[in-house]
Each structure stands twice: as C-alpha cells, then as structure tokens.
PDB file of C-alpha atoms and ligand atoms in Angstrom:
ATOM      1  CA  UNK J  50       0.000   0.000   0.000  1.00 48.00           C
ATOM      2  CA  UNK J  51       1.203   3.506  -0.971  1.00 58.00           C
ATOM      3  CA  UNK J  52       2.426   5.377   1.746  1.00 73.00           C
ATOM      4  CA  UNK J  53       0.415   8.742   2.349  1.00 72.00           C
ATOM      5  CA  UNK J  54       3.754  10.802   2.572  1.00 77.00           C
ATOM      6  CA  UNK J  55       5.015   9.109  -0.762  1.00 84.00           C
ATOM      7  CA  UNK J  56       2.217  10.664  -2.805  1.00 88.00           C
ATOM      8  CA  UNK J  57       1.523  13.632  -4.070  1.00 92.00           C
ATOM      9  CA  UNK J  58      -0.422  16.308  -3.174  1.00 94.00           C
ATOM     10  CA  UNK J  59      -1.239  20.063  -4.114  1.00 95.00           C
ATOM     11  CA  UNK J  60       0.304  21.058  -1.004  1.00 96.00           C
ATOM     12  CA  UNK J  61       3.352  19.187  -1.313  1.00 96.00           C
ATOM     13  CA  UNK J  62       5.459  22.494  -0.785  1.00 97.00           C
ATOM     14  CA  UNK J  63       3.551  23.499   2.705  1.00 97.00           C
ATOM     15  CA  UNK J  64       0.766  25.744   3.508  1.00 98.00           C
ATOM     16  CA  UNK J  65       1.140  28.747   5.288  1.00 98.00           C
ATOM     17  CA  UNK J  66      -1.703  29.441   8.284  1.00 98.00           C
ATOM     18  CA  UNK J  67      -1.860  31.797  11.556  1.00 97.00           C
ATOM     19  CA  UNK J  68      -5.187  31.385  12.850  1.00 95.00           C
ATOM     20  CA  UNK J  69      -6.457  35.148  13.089  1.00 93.00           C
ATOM     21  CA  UNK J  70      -9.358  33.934  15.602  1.00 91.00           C
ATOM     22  CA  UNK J  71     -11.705  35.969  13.451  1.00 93.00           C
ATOM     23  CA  UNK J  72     -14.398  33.201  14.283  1.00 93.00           C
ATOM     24  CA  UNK J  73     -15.193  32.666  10.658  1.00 94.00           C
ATOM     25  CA  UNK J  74     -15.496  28.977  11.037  1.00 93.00           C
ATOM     26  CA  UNK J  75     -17.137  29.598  14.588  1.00 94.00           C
ATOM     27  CA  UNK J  76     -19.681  30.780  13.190  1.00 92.00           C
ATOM     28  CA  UNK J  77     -22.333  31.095  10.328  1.00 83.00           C
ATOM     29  CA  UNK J  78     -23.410  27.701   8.674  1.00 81.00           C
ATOM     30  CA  UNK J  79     -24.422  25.390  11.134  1.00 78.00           C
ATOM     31  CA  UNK J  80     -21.951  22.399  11.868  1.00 82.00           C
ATOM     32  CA  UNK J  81     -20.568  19.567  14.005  1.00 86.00           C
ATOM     33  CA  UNK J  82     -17.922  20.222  16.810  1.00 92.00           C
ATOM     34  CA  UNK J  83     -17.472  16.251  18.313  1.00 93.00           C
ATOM     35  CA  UNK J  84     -15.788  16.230  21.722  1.00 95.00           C
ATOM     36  CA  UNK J  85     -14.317  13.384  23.307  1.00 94.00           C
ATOM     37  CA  UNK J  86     -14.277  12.940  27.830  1.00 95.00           C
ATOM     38  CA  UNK J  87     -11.035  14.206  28.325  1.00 96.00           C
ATOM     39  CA  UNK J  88     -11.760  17.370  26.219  1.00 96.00           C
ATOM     40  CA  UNK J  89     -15.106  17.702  28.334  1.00 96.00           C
ATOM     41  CA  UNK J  90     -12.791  17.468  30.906  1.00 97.00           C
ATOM     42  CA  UNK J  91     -10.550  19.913  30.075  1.00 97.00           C
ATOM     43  CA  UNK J  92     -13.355  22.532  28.948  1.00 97.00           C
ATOM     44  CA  UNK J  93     -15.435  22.154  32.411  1.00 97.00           C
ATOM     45  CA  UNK J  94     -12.239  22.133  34.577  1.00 97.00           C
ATOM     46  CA  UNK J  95     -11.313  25.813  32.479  1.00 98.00           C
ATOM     47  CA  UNK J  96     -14.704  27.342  33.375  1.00 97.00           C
ATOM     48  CA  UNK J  97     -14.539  25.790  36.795  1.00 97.00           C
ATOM     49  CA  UNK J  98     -18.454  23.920  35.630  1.00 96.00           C
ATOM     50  CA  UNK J  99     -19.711  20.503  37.292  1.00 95.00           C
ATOM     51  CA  UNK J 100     -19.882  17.772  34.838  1.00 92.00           C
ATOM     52  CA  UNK J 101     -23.415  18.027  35.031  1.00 95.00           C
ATOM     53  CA  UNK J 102     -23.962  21.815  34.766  1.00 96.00           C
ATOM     54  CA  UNK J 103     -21.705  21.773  31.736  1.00 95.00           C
ATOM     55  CA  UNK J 104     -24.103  19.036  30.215  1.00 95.00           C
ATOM     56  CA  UNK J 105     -27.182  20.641  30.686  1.00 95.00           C
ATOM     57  CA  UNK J 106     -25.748  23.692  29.536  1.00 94.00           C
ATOM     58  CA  UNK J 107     -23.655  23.167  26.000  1.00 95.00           C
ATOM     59  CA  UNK J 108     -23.811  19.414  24.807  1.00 95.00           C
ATOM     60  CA  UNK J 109     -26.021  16.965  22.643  1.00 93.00           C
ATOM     61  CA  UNK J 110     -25.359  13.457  21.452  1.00 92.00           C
ATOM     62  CA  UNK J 111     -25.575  12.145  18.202  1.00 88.00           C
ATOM     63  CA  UNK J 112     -25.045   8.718  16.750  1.00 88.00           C
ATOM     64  CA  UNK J 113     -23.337   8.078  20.177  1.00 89.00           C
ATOM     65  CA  UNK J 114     -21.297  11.024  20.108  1.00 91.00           C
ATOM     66  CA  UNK J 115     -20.863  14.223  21.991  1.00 94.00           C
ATOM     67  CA  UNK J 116     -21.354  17.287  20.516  1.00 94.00           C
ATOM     68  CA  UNK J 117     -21.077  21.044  21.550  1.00 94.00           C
ATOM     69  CA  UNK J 118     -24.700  22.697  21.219  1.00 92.00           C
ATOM     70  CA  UNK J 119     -25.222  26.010  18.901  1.00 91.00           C
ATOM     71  CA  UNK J 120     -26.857  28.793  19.015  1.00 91.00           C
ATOM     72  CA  UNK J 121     -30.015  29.595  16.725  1.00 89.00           C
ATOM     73  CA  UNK J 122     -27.769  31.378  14.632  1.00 89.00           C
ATOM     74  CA  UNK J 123     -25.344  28.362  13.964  1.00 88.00           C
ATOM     75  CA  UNK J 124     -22.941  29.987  16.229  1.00 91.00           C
ATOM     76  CA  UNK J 125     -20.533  27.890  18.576  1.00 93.00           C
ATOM     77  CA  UNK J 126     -21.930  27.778  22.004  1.00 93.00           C
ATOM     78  CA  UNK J 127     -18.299  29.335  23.181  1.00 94.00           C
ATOM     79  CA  UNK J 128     -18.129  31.574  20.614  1.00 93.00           C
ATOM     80  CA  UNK J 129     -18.518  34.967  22.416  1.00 90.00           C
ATOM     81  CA  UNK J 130     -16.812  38.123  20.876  1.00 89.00           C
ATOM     82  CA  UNK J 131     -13.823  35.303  20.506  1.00 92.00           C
ATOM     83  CA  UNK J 132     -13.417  31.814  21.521  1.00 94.00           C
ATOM     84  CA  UNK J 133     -14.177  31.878  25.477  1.00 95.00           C
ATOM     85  CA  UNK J 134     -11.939  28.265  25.815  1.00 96.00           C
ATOM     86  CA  UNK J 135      -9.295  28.646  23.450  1.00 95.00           C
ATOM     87  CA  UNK J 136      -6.484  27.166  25.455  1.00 96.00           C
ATOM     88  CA  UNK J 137      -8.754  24.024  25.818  1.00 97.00           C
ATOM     89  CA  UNK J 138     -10.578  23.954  22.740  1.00 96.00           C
ATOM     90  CA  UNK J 139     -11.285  20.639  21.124  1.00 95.00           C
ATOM     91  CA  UNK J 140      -9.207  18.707  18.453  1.00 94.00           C
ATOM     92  CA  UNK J 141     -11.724  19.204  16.035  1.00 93.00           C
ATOM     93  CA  UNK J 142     -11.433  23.129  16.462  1.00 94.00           C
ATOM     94  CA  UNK J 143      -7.164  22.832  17.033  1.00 94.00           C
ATOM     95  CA  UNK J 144      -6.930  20.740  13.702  1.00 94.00           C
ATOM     96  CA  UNK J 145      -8.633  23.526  10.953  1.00 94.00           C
ATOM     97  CA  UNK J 146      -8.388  24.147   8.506  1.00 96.00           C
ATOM     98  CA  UNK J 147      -6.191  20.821   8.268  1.00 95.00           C
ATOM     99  CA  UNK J 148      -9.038  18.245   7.760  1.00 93.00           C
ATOM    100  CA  UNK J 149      -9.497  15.456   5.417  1.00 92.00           C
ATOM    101  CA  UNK J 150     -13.085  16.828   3.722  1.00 91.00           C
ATOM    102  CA  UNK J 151     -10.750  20.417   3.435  1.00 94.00           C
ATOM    103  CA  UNK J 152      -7.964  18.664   1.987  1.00 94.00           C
ATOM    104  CA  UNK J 153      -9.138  16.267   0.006  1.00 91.00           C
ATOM    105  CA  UNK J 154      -9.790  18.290  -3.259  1.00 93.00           C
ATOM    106  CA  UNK J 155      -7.455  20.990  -4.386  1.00 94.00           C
ATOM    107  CA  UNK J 156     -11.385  22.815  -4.863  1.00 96.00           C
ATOM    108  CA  UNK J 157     -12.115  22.345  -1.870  1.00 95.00           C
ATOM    109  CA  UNK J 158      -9.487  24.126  -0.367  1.00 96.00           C
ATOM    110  CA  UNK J 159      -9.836  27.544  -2.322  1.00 96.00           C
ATOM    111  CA  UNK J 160     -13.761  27.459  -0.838  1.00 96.00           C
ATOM    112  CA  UNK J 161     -12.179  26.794   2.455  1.00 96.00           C
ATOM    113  CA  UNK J 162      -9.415  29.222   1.578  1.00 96.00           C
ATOM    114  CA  UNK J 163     -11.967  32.157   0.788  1.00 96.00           C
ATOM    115  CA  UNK J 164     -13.358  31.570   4.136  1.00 95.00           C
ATOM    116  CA  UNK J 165     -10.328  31.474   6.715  1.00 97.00           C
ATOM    117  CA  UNK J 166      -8.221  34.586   6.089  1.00 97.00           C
ATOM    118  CA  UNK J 167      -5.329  32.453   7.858  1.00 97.00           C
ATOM    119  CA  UNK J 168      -4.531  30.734   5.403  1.00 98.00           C
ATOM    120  CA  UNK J 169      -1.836  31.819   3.717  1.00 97.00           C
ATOM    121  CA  UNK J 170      -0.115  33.756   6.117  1.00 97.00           C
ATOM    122  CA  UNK J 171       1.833  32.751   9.124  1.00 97.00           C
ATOM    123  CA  UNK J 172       4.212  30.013   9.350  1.00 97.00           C
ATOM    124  CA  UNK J 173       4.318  27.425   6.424  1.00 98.00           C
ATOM    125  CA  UNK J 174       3.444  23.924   7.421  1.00 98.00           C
ATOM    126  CA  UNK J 175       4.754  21.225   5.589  1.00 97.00           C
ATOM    127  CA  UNK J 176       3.395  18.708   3.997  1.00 96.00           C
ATOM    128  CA  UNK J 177       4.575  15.974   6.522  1.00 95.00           C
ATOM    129  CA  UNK J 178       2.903  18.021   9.237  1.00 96.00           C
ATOM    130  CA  UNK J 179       0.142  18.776   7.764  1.00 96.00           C
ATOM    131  CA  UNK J 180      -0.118  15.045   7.107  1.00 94.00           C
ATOM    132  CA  UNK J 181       0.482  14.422  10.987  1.00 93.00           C
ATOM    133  CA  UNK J 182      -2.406  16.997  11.763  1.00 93.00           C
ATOM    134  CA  UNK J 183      -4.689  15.245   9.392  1.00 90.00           C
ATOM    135  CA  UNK J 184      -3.957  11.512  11.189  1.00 86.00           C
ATOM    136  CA  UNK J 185      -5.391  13.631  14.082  1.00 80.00           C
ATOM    137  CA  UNK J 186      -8.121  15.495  12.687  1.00 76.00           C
ATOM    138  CA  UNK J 187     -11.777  13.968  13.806  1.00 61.00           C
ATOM    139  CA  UNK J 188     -13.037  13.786  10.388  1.00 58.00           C
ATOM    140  CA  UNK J 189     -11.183  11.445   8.321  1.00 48.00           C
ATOM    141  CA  UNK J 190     -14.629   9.599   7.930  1.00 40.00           C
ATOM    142  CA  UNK J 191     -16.351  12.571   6.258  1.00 35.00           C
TER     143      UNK J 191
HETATM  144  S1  SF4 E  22     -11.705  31.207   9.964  1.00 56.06           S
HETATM  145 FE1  SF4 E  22      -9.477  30.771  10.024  1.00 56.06          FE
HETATM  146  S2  SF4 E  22      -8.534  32.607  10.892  1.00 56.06           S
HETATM  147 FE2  SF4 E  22     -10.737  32.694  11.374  1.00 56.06          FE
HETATM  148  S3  SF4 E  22     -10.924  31.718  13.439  1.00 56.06           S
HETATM  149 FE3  SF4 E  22     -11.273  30.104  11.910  1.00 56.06          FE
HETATM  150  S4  SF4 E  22      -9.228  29.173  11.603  1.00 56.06           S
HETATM  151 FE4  SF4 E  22      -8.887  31.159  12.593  1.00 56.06          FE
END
C-alpha cells in the first residue's frame, strides 16, 4: 500500500496558516464540533463547571457522540466576541483548517481558503505536518 507521505499532493510544498481567531469557522453555517471525555474534561475544569452543569448547559449526542450545542444562529456555544476556551478547545477546532473533507480536493481548499483569512499567512506547514495533523483530525470519515 502507498504510503500517504510518498504521494503527491497540491500542497506538497507546505501551507502557510496563523489562525487570526476571526471566528469565521465559529460561526455562520451550522456544523458539528465532536468532543471526546477528556476534552469535556478539560473545557469544564477551564470554566470551573460541574460535569453536570456543563451538560445541561452546552452538549447533545448524536449517533453516540458528543457534541457542543449552537446557538439559533449556527454559532458555537463558546463563541462569544472570541473563543471563550481557546487554550482548551477541542481537536476538532485545534486541527482547521487541516481536515481530510478540506484537503481532500485541491477545490475544496480555495472554498475553504476564501473563508479562513489564515490561510496563507503565518508560518508554512509542511506537507509531513500537515499530514500528521490530518492523522489527528476527527473527520477522516467525512
Ligand atoms: S476562519 Fe481561520 S482565521 Fe478565522 S478563526 Fe477560523 S481558523 Fe482562525
């Protein structure tokens, strides 16, 4: 089997990305942000929540998983004038724009590119890394 690293890709000379934390992808269309325990964790240990206050007040399950709640509006539940748990943010959020369904298609990624004004500044990742983040990213399924 062909090694991922061995192929080629479009971004085979590296990406460059800063997130600006403009909240572009925080907000707008609705979406899925998947969290895992130890993120829950994390996030209700950062706003000093109980597990069960934190429950009540930003997640849903879906086809077994855990999922942060939005607002009407599509926005992230954390999303306030900025991300309110940044530092602890989940890998879903820590991994864009690096996902499989962004990366996949070199069309994809100028959609994705017209809607993240990080991309394309900031430090270049390579493609290596970017491979790395992908192996992490939560939606190598979609
Ligand atoms: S759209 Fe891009 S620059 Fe803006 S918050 Fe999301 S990742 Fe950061």
């Amino acid at each position: 089997m062909n090694r991922l690293d061995q192929r080629s890709y479009f971004f085979d000379a590296g990406i460059r990305f800063a997130c600006r934390r403009c909240g572009a992808c925080c907000t707008g269309d609705p979406g899925v942000v998947r969290v895992n325990e130890q993120e829950i964790a994390d996030i209700t240990a950062f706003l000093g929540m109980s597990a069960s206050a934190f429950d009540d007040a930003f997640l849903c399950s879906w086809n077994n998983e855990q999922l942060i709640r939005e607002a009407d509006d599509g926005r992230c539940r954390f999303f306030e004038d900025g991300c309110r748990i940044y530092p602890v943010r989940p890998n879903q959020c820590r991994t864009f724009p690096f996902w499989f369904a962004n990366l996949r298609a070199e069309a994809r990624w100028h959609d994705i590119r017209n809607q993240c004004p990080g991309i394309g500044t900031g430090r270049l990742y390579t493609k290596n890394e970017i491979l790395d983040i992908l192996s992490r990213s939560c939606d190598r399924s979609l």
